[in-house]
CSV table of C-alpha atoms in Angstrom, one decimal:
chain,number,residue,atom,x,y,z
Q,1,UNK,CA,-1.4,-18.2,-11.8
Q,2,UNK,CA,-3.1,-16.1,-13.9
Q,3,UNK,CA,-2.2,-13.0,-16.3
Q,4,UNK,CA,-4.2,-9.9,-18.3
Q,5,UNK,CA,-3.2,-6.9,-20.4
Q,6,UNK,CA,-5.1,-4.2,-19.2
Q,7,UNK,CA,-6.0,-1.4,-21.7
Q,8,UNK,CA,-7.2,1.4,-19.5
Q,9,UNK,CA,-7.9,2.3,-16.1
Q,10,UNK,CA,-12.1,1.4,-17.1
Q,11,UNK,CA,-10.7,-2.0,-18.2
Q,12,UNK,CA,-8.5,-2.6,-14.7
Q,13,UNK,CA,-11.6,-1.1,-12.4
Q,14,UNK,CA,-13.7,-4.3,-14.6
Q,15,UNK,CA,-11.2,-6.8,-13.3
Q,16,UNK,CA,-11.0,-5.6,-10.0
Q,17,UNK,CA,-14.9,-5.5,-10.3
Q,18,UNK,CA,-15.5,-9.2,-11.0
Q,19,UNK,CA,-13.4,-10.4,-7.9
Q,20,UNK,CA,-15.4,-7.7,-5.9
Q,21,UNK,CA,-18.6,-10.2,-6.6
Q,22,UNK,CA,-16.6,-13.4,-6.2
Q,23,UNK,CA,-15.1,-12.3,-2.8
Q,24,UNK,CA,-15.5,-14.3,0.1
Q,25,UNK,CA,-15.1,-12.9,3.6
Q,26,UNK,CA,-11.3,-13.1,5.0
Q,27,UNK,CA,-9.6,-12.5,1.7
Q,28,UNK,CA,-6.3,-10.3,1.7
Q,29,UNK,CA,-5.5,-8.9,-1.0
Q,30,UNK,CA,-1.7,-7.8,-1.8
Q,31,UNK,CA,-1.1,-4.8,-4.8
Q,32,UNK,CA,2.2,-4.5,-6.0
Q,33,UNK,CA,3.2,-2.3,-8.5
Q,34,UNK,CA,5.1,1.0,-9.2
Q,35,UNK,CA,3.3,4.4,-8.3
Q,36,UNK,CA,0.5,5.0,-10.6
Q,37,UNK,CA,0.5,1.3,-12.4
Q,38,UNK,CA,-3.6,1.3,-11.5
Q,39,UNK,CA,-3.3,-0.1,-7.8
Q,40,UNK,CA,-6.1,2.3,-6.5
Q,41,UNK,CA,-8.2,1.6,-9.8
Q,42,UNK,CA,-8.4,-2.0,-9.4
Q,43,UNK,CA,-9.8,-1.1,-5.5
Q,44,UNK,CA,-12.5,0.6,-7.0
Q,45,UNK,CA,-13.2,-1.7,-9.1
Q,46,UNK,CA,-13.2,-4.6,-6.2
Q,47,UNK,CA,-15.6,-2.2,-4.0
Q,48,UNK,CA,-18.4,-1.7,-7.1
Q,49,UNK,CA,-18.1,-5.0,-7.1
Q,50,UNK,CA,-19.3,-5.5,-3.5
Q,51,UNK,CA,-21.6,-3.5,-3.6
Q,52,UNK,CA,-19.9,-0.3,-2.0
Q,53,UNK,CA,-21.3,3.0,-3.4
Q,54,UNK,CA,-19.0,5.4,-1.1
Q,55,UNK,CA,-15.7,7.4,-3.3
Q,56,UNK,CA,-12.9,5.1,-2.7
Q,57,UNK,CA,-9.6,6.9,-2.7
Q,58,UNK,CA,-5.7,6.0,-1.6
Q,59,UNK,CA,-5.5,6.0,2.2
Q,60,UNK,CA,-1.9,7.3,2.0
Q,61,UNK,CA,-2.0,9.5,5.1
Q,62,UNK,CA,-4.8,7.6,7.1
Q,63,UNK,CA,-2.9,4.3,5.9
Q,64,UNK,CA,-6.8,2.6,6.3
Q,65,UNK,CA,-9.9,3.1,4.6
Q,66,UNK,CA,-13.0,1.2,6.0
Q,67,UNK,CA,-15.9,0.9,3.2
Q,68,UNK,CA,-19.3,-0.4,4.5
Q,69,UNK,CA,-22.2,-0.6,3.1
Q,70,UNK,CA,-21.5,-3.2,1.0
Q,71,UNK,CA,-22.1,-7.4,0.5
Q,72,UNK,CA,-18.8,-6.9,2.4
Q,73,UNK,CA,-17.0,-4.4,4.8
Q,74,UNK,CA,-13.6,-3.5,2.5
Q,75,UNK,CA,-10.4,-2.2,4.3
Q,76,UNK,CA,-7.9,-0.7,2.0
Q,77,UNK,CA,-5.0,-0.2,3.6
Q,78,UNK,CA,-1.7,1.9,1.7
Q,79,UNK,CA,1.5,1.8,3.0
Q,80,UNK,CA,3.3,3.9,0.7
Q,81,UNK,CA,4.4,6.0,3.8
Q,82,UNK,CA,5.6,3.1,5.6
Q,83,UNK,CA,9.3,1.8,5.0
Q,84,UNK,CA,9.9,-1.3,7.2
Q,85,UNK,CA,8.2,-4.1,8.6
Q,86,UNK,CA,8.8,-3.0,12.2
Q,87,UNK,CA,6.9,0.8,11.7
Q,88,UNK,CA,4.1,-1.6,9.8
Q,89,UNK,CA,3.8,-3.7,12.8
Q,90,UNK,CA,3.6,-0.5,15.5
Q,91,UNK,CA,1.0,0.7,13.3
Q,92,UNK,CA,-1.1,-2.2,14.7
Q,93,UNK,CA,-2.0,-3.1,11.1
Q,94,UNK,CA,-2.5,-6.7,11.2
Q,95,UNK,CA,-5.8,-7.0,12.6
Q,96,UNK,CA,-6.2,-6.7,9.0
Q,97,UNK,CA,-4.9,-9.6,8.0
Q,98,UNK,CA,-7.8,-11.5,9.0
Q,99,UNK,CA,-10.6,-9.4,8.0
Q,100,UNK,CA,-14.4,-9.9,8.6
Q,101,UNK,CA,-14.8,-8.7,5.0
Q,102,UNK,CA,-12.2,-8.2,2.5
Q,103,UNK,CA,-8.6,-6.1,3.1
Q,104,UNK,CA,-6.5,-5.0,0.3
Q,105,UNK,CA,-2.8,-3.9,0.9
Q,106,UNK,CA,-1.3,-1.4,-1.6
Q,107,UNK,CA,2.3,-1.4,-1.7
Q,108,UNK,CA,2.2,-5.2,-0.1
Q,109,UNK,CA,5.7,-5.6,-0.9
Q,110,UNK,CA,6.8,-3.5,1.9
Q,111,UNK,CA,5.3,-6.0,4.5
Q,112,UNK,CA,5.1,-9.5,2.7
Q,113,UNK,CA,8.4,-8.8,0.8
Q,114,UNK,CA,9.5,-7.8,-2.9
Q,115,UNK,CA,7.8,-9.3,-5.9
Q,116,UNK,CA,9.9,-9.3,-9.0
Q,117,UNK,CA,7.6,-9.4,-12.1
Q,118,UNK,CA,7.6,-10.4,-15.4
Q,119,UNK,CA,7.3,-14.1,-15.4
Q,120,UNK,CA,4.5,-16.1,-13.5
Q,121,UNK,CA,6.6,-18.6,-12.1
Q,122,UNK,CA,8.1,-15.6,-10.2
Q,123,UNK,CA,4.9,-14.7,-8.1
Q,124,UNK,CA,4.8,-18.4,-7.2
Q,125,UNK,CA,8.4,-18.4,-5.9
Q,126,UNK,CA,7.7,-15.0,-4.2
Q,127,UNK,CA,4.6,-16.7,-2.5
Q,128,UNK,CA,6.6,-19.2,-0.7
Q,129,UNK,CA,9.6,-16.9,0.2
Q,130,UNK,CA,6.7,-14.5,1.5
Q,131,UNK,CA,5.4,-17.0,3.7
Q,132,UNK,CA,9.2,-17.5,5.3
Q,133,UNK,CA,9.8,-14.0,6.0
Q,134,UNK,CA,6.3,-12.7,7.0
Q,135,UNK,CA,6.4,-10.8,10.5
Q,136,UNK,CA,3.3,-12.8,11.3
Q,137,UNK,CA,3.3,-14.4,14.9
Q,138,UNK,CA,2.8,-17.8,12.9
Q,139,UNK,CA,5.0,-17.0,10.0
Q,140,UNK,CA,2.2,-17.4,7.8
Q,141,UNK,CA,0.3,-15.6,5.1
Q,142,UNK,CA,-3.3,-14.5,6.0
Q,143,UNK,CA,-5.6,-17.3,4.1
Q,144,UNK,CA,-6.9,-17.0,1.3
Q,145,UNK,CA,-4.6,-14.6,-0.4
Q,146,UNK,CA,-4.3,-12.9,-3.4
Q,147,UNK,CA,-1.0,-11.6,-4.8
Q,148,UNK,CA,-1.4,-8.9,-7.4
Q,149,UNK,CA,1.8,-7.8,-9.2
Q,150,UNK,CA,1.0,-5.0,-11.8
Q,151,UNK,CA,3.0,-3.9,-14.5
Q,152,UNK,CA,3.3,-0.5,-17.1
Q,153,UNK,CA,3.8,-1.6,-20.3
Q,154,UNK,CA,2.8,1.7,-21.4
Q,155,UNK,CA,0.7,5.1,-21.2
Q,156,UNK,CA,-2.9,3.2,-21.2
Q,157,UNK,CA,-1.5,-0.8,-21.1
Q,158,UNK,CA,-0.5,-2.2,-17.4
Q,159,UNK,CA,0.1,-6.0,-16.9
Q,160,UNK,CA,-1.5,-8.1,-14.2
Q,161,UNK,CA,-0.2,-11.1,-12.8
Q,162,UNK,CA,-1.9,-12.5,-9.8
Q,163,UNK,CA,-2.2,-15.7,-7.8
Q,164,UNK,CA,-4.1,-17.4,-5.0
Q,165,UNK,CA,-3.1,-19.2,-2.2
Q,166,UNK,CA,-4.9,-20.9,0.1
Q,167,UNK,CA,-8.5,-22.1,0.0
């Protein structure tokens, strides 16, 4: 578990940046946080760090984003416009849950479940209880994830809390 203040969007984009060069193919990444809290700035952080030179922006109408070009392929996936599991699931969006590259899942809540925020100990709860009520076909999260709950503490400060699980 692991936990930084963020002082502006340049600082987020940095943090998002460094896991962009440490990324290994197959991660999933899961963004949590309330609309603008810096979801979409810690995604282009993640694709300078692999290399990606293309504009990144929120896929909220397309709901994916493929990024090539890169050490790794990125698919950014938004499902702001998605309310349940079951439309998530007839939008045939878990191919990219095992990614040949890297995914990241903005509003991640809305498939893996709500994350409550504040403490760390909560993500790690929220991991396991994820795992129980994912609609995967093996009732499992996609390995290795990452669980990113972020937090406004202010105009400029957001709070990041994330954890790994699995290898």
């Amino acid at each position: 578990m692991a936990s930084c203040i963020s002082h502006s969007p340049a600082e987020t984009a940095a943090l998002g940046e460094q896991w962009g060069r440490a990324a290994a193919s197959g991660l999933v990444i899961g963004l949590c946080g309330d609309l603008g809290a810096g979801k979409t700035q810690l995604v282009k952080g993640l694709a300078r760090g692999l290399g990606i030179a293309a504009r990144v922006h929120s896929p909220t109408f397309a709901l994916v984003n493929i990024y090539n070009g890169g050490r790794l392929t990125l698919f950014h996936l938004d499902l702001y416009r998605l309310d349940t599991r079951e439309q998530i699931l007839t939008a045939g969006l878990e191919e990219y849950l095992k990614p040949n590259g890297v995914t990241v899942v903005e509003w991640a809540e809305r498939w893996f479940g709500e994350v409550r925020s504040h403490k760390s100990s909560v993500i790690s709860y929220q991991l396991s209880v994820i795992s129980q009520q994912s609609p995967l076909t093996d009732h499992q999260l996609p390995l290795p994830f990452r669980l990113v709950q972020i937090d406004v503490l202010s105009e400029t400060e957001r709070r990041i809390i994330y954890e790994d699980s699995g290898p």
